[in-house]
Coordinates of C-alpha atoms in Angstrom, one line a residue:
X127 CA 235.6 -71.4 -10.0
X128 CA 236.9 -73.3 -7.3
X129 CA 236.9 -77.0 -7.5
X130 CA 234.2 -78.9 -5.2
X131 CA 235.4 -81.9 -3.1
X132 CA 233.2 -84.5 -2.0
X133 CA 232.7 -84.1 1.6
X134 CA 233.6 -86.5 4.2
X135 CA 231.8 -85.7 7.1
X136 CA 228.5 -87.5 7.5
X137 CA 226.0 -85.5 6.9
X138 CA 222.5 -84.5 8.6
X139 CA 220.5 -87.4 9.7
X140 CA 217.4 -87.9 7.1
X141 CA 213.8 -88.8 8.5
X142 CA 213.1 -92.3 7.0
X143 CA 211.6 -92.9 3.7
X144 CA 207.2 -93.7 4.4
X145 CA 208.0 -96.7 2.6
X146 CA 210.4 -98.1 4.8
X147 CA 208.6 -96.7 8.1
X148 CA 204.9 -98.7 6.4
X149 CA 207.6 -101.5 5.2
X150 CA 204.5 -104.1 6.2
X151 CA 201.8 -101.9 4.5
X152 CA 204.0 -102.1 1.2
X153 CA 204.1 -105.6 1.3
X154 CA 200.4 -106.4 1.6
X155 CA 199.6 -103.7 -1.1
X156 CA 201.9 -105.1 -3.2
X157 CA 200.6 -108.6 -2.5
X158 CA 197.1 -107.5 -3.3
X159 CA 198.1 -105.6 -6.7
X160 CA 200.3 -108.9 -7.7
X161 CA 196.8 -111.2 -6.7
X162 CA 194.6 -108.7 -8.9
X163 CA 197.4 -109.6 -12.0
X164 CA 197.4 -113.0 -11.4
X165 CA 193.2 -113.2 -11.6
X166 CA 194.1 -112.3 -15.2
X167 CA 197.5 -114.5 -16.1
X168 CA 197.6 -117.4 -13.9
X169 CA 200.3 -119.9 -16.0
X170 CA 199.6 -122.9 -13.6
X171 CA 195.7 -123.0 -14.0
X172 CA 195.1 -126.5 -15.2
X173 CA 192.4 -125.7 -17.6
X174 CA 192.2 -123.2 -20.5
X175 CA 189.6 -120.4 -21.5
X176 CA 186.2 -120.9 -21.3
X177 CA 186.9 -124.2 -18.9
X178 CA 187.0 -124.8 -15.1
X179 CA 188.8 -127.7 -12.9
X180 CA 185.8 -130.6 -12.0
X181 CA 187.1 -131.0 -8.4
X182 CA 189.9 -132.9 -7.6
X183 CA 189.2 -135.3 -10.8
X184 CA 191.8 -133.4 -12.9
X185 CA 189.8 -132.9 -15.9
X186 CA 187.8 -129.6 -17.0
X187 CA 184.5 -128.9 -17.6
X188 CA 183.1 -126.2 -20.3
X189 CA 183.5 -125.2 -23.5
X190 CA 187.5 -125.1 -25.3
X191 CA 187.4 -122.0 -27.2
X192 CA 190.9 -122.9 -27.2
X193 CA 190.7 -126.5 -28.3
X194 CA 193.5 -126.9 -25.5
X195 CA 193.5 -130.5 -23.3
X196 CA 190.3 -131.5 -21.4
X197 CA 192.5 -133.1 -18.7
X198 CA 192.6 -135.9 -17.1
X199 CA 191.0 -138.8 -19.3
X200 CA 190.8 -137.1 -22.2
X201 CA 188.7 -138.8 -24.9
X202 CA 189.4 -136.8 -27.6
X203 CA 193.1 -135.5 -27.1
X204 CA 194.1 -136.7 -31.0
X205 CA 191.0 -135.2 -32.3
X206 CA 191.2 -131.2 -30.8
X207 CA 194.2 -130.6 -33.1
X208 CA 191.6 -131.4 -36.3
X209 CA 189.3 -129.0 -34.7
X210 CA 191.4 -126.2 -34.6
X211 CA 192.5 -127.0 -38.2
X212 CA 188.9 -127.2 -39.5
X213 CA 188.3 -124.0 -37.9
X214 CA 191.3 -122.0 -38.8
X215 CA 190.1 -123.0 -42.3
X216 CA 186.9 -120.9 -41.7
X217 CA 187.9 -117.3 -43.0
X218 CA 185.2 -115.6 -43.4
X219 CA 183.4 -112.8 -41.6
X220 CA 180.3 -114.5 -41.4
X221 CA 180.1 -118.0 -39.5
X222 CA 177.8 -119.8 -37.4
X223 CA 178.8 -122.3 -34.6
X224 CA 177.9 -125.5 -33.3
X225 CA 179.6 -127.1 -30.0
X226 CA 179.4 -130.9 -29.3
X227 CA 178.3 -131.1 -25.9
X228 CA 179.2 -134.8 -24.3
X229 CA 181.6 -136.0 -21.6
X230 CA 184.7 -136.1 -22.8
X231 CA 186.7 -136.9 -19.9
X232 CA 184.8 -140.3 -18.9
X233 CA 186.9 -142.0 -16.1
X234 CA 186.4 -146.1 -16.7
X235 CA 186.1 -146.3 -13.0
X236 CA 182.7 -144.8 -12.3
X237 CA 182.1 -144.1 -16.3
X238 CA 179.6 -146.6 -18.1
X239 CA 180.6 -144.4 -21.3
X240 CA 183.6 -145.5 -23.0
X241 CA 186.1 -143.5 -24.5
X242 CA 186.0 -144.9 -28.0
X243 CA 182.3 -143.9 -28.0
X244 CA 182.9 -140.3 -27.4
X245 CA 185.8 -140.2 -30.1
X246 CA 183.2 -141.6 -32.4
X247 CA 181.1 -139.3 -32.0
X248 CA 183.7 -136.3 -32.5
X249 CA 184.7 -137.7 -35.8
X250 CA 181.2 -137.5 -37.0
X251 CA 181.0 -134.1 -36.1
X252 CA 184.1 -133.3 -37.9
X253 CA 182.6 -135.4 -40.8
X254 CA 179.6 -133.1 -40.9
X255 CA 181.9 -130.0 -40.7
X256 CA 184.2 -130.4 -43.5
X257 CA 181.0 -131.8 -45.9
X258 CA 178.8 -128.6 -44.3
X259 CA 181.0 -126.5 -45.9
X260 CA 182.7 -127.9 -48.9
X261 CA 179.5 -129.9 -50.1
X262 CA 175.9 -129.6 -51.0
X263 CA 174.9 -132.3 -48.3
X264 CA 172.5 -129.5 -46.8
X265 CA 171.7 -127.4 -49.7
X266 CA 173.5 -124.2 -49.2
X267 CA 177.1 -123.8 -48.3
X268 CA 176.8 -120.6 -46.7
X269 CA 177.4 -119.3 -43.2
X270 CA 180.4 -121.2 -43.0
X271 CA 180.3 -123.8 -39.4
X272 CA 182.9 -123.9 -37.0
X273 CA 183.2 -126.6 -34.3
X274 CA 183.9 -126.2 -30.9
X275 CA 183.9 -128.8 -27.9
X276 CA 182.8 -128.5 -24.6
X277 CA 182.8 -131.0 -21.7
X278 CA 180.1 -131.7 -19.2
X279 CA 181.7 -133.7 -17.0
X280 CA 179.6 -136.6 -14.5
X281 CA 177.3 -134.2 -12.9
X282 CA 174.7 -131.7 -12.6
X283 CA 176.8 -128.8 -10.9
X284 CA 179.1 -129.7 -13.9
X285 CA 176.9 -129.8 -16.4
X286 CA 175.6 -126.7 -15.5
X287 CA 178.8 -124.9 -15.2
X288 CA 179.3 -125.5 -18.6
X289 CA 175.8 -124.5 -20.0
X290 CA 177.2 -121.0 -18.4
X291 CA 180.1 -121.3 -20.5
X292 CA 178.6 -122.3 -23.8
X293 CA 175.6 -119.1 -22.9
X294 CA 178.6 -116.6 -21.8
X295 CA 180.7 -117.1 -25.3
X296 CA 177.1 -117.5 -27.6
X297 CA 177.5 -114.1 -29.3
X298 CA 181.1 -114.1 -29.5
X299 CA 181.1 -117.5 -30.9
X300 CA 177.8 -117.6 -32.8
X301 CA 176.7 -120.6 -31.2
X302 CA 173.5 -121.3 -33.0
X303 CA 173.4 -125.0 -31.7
X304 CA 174.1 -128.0 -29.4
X305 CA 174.5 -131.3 -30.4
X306 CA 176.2 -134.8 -28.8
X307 CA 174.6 -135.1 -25.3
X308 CA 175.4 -139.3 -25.6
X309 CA 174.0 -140.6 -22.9
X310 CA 170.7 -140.2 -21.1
X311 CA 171.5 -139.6 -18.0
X312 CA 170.1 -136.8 -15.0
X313 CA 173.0 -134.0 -15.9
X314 CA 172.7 -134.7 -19.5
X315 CA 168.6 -133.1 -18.5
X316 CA 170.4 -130.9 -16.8
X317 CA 172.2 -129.8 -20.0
X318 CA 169.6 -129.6 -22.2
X319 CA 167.0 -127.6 -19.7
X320 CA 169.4 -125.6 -19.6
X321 CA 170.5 -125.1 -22.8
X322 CA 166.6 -124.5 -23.5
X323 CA 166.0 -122.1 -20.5
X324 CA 168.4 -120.1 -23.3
X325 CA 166.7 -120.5 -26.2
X326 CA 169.4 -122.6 -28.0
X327 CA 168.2 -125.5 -29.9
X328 CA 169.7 -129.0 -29.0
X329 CA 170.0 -132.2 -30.6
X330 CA 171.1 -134.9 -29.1
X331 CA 173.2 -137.9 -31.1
X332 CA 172.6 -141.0 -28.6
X333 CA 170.2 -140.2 -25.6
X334 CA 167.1 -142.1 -25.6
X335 CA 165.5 -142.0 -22.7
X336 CA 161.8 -140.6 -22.8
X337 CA 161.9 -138.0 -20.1
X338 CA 165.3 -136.6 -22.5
X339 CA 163.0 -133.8 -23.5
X340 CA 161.3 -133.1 -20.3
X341 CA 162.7 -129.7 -18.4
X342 CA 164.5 -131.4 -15.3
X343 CA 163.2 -128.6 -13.0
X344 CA 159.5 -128.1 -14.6
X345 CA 158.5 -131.4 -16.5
X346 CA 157.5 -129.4 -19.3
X347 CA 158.3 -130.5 -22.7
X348 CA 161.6 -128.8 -24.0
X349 CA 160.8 -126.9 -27.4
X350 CA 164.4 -126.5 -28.3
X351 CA 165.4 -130.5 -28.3
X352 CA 165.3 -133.1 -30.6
X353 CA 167.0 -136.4 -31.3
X354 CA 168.9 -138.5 -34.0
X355 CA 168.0 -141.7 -31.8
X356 CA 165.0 -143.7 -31.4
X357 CA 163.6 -143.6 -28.2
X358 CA 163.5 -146.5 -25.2
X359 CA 160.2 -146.9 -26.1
X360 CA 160.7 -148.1 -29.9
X361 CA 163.9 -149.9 -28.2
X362 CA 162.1 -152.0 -26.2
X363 CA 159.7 -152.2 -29.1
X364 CA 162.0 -153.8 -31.4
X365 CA 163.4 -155.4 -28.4
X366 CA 159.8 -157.4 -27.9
X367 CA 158.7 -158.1 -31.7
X368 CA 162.3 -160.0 -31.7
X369 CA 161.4 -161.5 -28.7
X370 CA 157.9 -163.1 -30.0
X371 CA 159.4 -164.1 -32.9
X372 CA 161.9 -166.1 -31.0
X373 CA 158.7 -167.9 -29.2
X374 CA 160.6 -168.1 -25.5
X375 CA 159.5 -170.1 -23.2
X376 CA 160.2 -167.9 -20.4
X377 CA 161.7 -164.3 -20.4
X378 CA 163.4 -162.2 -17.4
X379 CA 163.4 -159.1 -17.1
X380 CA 167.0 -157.5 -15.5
X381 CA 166.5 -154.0 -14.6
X382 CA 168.6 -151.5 -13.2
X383 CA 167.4 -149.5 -10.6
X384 CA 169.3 -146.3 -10.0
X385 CA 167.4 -143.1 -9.9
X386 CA 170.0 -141.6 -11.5
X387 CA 170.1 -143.2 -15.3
X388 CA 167.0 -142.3 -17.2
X389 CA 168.4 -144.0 -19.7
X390 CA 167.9 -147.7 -17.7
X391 CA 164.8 -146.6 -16.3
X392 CA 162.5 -146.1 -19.0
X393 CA 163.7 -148.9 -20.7
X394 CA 162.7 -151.1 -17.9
X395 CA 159.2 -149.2 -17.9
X396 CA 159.2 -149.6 -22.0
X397 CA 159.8 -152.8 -22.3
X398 CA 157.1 -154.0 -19.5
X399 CA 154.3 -152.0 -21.4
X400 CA 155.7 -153.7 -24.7
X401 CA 155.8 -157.0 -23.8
X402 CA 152.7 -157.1 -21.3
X403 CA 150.6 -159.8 -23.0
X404 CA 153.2 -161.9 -22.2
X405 CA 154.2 -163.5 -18.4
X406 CA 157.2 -162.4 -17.4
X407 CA 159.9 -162.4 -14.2
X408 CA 162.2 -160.1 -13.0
X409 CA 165.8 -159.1 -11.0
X410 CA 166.8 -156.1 -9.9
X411 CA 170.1 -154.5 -9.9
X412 CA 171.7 -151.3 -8.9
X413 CA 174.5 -149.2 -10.3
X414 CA 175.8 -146.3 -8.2
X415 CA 177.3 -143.8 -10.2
X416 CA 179.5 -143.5 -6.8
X417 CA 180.0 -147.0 -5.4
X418 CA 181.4 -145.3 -1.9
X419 CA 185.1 -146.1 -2.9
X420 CA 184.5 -149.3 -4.0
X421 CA 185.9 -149.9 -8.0
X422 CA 182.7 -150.0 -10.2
X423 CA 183.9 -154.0 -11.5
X424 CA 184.0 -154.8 -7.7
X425 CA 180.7 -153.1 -7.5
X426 CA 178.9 -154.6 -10.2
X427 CA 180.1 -158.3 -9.6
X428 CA 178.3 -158.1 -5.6
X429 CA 175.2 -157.0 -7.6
X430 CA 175.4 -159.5 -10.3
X431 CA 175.6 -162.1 -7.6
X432 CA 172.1 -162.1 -5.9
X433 CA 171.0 -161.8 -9.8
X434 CA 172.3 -164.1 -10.7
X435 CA 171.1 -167.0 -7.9
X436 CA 167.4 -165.3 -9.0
X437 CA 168.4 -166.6 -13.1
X438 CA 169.7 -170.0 -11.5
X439 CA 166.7 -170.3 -9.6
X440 CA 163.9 -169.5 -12.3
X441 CA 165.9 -170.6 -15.3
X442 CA 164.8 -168.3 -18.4
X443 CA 165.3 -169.3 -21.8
X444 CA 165.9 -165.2 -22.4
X445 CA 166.9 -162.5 -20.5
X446 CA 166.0 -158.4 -21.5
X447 CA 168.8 -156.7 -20.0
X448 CA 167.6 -153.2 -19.4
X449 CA 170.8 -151.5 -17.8
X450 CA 174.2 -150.3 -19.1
X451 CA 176.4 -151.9 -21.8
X452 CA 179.2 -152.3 -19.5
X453 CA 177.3 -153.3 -16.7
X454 CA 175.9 -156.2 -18.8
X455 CA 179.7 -157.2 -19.1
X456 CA 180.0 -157.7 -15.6
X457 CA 176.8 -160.2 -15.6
X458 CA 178.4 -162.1 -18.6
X459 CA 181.5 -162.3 -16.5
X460 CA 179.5 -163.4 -13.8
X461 CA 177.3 -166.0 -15.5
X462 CA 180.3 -167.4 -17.2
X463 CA 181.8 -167.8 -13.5
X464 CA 179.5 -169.7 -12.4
X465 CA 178.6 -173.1 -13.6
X466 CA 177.1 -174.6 -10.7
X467 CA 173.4 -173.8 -12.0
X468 CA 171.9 -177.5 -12.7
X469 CA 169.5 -177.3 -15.3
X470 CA 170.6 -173.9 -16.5
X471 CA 170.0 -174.2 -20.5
X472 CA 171.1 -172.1 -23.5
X473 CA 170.3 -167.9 -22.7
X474 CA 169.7 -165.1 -25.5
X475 CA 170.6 -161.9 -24.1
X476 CA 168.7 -158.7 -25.5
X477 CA 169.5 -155.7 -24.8
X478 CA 169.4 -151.9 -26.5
X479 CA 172.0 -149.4 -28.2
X480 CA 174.3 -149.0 -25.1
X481 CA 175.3 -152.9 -25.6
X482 CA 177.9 -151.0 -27.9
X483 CA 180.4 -150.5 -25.4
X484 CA 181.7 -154.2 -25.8
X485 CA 182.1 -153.9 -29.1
X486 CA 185.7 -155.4 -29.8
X487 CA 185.5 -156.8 -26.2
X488 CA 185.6 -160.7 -26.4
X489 CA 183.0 -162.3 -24.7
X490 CA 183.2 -164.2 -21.7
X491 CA 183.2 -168.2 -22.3
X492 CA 180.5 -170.4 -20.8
X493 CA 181.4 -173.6 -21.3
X494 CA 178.4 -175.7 -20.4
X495 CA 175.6 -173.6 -22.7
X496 CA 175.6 -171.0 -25.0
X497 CA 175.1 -167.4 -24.2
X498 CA 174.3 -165.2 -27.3
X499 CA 174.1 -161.4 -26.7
X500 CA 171.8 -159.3 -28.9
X501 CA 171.0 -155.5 -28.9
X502 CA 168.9 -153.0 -30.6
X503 CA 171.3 -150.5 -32.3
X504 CA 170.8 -146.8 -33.3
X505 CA 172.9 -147.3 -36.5
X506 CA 175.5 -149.4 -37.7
X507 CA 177.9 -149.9 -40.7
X508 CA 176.3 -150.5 -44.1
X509 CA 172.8 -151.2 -42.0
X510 CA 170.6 -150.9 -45.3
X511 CA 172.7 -153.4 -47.7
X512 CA 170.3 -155.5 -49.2
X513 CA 167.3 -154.1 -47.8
X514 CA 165.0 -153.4 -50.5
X515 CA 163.1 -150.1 -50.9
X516 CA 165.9 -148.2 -49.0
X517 CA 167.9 -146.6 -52.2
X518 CA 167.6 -143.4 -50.7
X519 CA 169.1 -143.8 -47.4
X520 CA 171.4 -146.1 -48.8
X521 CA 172.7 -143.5 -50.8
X522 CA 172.7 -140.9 -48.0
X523 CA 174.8 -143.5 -45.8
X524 CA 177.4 -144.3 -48.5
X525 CA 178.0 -140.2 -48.9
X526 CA 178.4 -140.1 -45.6
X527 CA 180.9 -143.4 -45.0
X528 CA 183.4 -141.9 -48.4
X529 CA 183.2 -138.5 -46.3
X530 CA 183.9 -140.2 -43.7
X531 CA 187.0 -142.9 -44.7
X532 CA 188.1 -139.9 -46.7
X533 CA 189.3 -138.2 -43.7
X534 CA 191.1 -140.9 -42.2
X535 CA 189.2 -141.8 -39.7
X536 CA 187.9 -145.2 -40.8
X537 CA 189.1 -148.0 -38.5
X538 CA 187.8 -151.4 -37.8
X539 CA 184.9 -150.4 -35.5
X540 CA 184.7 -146.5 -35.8
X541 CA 181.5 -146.8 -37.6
X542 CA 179.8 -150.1 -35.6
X543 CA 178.9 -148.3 -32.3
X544 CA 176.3 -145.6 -34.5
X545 CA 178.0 -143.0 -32.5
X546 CA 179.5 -141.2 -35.8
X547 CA 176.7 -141.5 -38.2
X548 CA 174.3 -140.1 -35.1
X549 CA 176.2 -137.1 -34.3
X550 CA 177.2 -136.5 -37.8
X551 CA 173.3 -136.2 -38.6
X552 CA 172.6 -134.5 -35.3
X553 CA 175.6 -131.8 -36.9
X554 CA 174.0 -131.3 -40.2
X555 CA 170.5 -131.1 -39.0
X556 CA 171.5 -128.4 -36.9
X557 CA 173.4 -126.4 -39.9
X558 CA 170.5 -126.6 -42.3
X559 CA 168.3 -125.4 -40.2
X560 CA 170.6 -122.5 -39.2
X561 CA 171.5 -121.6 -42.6
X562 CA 167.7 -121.5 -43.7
X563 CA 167.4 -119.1 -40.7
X564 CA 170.8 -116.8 -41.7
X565 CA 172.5 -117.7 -38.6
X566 CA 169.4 -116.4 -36.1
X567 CA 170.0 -119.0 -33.3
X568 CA 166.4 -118.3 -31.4
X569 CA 165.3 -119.5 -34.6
X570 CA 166.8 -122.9 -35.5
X571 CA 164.4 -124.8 -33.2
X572 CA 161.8 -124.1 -35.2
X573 CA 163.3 -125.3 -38.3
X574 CA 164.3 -128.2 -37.1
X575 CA 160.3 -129.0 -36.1
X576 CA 159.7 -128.1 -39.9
X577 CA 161.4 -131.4 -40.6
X578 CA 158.2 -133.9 -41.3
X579 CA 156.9 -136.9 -42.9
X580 CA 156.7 -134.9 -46.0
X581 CA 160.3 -133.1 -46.4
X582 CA 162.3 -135.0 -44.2
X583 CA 166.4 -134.6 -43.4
X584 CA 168.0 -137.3 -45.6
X585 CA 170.9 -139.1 -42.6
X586 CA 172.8 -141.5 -42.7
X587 CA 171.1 -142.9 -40.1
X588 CA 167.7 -142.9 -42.0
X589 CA 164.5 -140.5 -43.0
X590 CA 164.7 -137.7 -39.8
X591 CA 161.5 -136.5 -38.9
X592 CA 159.6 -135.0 -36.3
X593 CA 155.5 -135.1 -35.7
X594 CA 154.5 -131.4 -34.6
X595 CA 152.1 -131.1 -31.5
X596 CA 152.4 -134.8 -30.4
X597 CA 153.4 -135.8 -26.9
X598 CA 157.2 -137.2 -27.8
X599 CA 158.3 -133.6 -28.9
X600 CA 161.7 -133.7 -30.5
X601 CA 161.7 -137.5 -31.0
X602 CA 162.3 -138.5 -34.5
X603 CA 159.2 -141.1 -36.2
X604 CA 159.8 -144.3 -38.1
X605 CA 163.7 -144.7 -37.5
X606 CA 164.9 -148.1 -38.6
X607 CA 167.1 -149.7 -35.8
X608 CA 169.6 -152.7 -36.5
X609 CA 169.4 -155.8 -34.6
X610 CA 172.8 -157.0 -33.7
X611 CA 174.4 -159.7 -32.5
X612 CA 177.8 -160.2 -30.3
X613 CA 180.2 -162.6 -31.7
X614 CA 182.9 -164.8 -29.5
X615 CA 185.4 -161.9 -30.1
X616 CA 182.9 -159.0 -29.3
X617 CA 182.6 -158.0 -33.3
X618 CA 178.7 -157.1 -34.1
X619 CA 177.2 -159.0 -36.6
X620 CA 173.6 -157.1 -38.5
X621 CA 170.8 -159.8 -37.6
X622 CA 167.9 -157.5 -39.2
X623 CA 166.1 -154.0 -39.4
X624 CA 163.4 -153.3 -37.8
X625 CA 161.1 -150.4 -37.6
X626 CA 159.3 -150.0 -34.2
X627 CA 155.5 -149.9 -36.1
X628 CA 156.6 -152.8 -38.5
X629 CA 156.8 -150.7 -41.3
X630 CA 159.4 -148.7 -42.8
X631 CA 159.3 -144.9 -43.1
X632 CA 156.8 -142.8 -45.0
X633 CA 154.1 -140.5 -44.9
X634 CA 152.4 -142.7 -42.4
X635 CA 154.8 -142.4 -40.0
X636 CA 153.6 -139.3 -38.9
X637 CA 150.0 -139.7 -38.9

């Protein structure tokens, strides 16, 4: 066989390859297929599963199936690691889930929510967890409850974005309930309407506002939510007995406003019809949740201003704040800066539960009269030490506070605010009642409403109980609320405990 050579003639021209002739074609197919792949794996996206950017704000908005970073301002970021523990720790097949809903990514800027608060509110939840499932604290032990997270931003587009989240993973994840939603503000309706529209109960730690279980689109009363808190109404209640015992000689009201805060608005409207056999004045004010650019401080001072000239001129031995805790900061700051008023005598300053946020704060000084600040809280540390007929809930608080300090999470004011022993209630309310049901999450709502004057949940917040058929659906009856007082250095000090009728809880309460 003769041997072959290679040739070195050039040989016959070729045609050229379609590829190279539909060279520009090629590229924009392979553009497309790379697009299609990146839909799927997209390394750079700044939020993980189940979450979505909130505009240019650089946090994300959702739920965190993935307990991975809420972004920007996270509240929670040495907490998320703890949730992932507590649920890798869940093993078996059968489970039931409850998210806490809440903004977790409030920016102090625009935010009248402070961080602290939120991370309060996450260790009670994880409280509730671990004693949900290693403890009797509500009855059975069994489905086993996970805890997921979810963030619902500053406002009703995000709020609803992550409703869609928490409804889209609901089977996969079990959700059987939502609890948290800390402030009452117009997306936190938003939330819970929506949550509702879906049949998932909700039970909200800290929101008092009245119209909190109202549907934001229909007015109707929302069957699926309930509350830890007491309402604005027994607030300003407790806000007015203190009030007439004081025997003022002349009260202002100082009232926010803003459409936007439910929260400040029916406390304004509550306290009016509570205290309207008295005579009373009153100053406006207006918090923007947007203050066109302007920083909020810068904001709030301009307000405070013209309010203040209105205190100088009518001079009121006691002021009912009915606005935002840090808003009230900025009129301390205010009053203290100005001590020009002639005549301007000693001021008690009431307020209700959102006074917490300056907690730890020192308070402004006013040199020429005192200035003492006082609030209505939800809760508080130890709140029924030496209050006699109160055994029970004593007890229930103390299991709750060893539970608590047992996980390391005790620290000088983690327990003042109420945010933890709220949320930690609003958790376990939510677990009995979907363990009684075997994990059927259209039917927790009504278990929850099973909770009356005669069997009620046992917090450590107090008796929890709700009246069937009455007008405040979801609100709980008879809750004892602390009255606090601010100290020089910001540190809350237990005046008394009230209950909005005068009486404490029983049978009564829900006749």
């Amino acid at each position: 066989m003769p041997l072959l050579r290679r040739s070195t003639s050039p040989g016959p021209l070729q045609p050229r390859s379609w590829v190279r002739r539909h060279k520009f074609v090629t590229a924009a197919v392979v553009l497309a297929v790379v697009a299609a792949g990146l839909a799927v794996w997209q390394p750079w996206r700044p939020c993980g599963a189940g979450m979505s950017a909130a505009g240019s704000s650089g946090s994300c908005v959702g739920l965190n199936v993935e307990s991975g970073s809420f972004g920007t301002n996270d509240a929670v970021a040495e907490l998320r690691e703890r949730v992932l523990e507590h649920n890798a720790g869940v093993t078996d097949q059968d489970f039931v889930t409850i998210v806490v809903l809440d903004n977790m990514t409030p920016d102090p800027s625009i935010d009248s929510i402070g961080g602290d608060t939120v991370r309060h509110g996450v260790e009670g939840a994880l409280t509730a967890a671990r004693r949900a499932n290693d403890t009797t604290a509500v009855g059975a032990k069994t489905p086993k409850v996970k805890l997921l997270l979810a963030n619902y931003g500053t406002d009703e587009v995000q709020a609803a974005e992550a409703v869609r989240q928490i409804e889209l993973a609901r089977e996969q994840e079990r959700i059987v309930a939502v609890v948290g939603l800390g402030q009452s503000l117009e997306h936190s309706r938003t939330a819970a309407s929506g949550l509702a529209d879906h049949g998932i109960a909700v039970v909200s730690g800290m929101a008092s506002a009245d119209d909190m279980n109202q549907h934001v689109g229909t007015g109707e009363k929302l069957h699926e939510f309930f509350r830890i808190t007491p309402t604005n109404i027994d607030a300003a209640k407790a806000g007015a007995a203190y009030l007439r015992q004081q025997r003022p000689e002349k009260v202002m009201l100082v009232e926010d406003t803003n459409d936007a805060d439910s929260y400040s608005l029916t406390l304004a409207e509550a306290f009016k019809d509570a205290y309207r056999d008295q005579e009373i004045s009153s100053a406006e004010f207006t918090s923007l949740s947007d203050p066109s650019g302007t920083a909020r401080p810068d904001f709030m001072a301009g307000e405070f201003a013209r309010v203040y000239s209105r205190i100088c001129l009518e001079k009121p031995t006691h002021l009912y704040f009915a606005g935002r805790g840090n808003d009230l900061r900025s009129l301390l700051d205010v009053m203290s800066q100005n001590t020009n008023c002639t005549g301007m005598s000693d001021v008690d300053v009431i307020t209700s539960d959102d006074a917490t946020n300056l907690v730890g704060r020192p308070l402004p000084r006013f040199d020429n009269r005192q200035v003492r600040v006082l609030y209505t809280s939800v809760a508080t540390k130890g709140q029924w030490d030496g209050v006699p007929g109160q055994e029970e809930s004593r007890a229930s608080y103390e299991s709750f506070e060893s539970a608590f300090v047992g996980m390391g999470m005790d620290n000088a004011d983690a327990l003042i605010d109420g945010y933890a022993m709220s949320v930690h209630d609003a958790f376990l309310v939510a677990t009995k009642a979907a363990r009684e049901v075997g994990g059927a999450y259209g039917m927790v709502a009504d278990k929850i409403k099973a909770l009356d004057c005669v069997e009620p949940f046992g917090g450590a917040t107090g008796k929890i109980a709700y009246k069937n058929g009455h007008a405040g659906q979801g609100n709980p009856v008879g809750k004892a609320m602390p009255i606090m007082r601010l100290d020089v250095n910001g540190h809350p000090v237990q005046e008394s405990l009230v209950w909005p009728s005068g009486q404490p809880f029983g049978p009564q309460s829900c006749e």
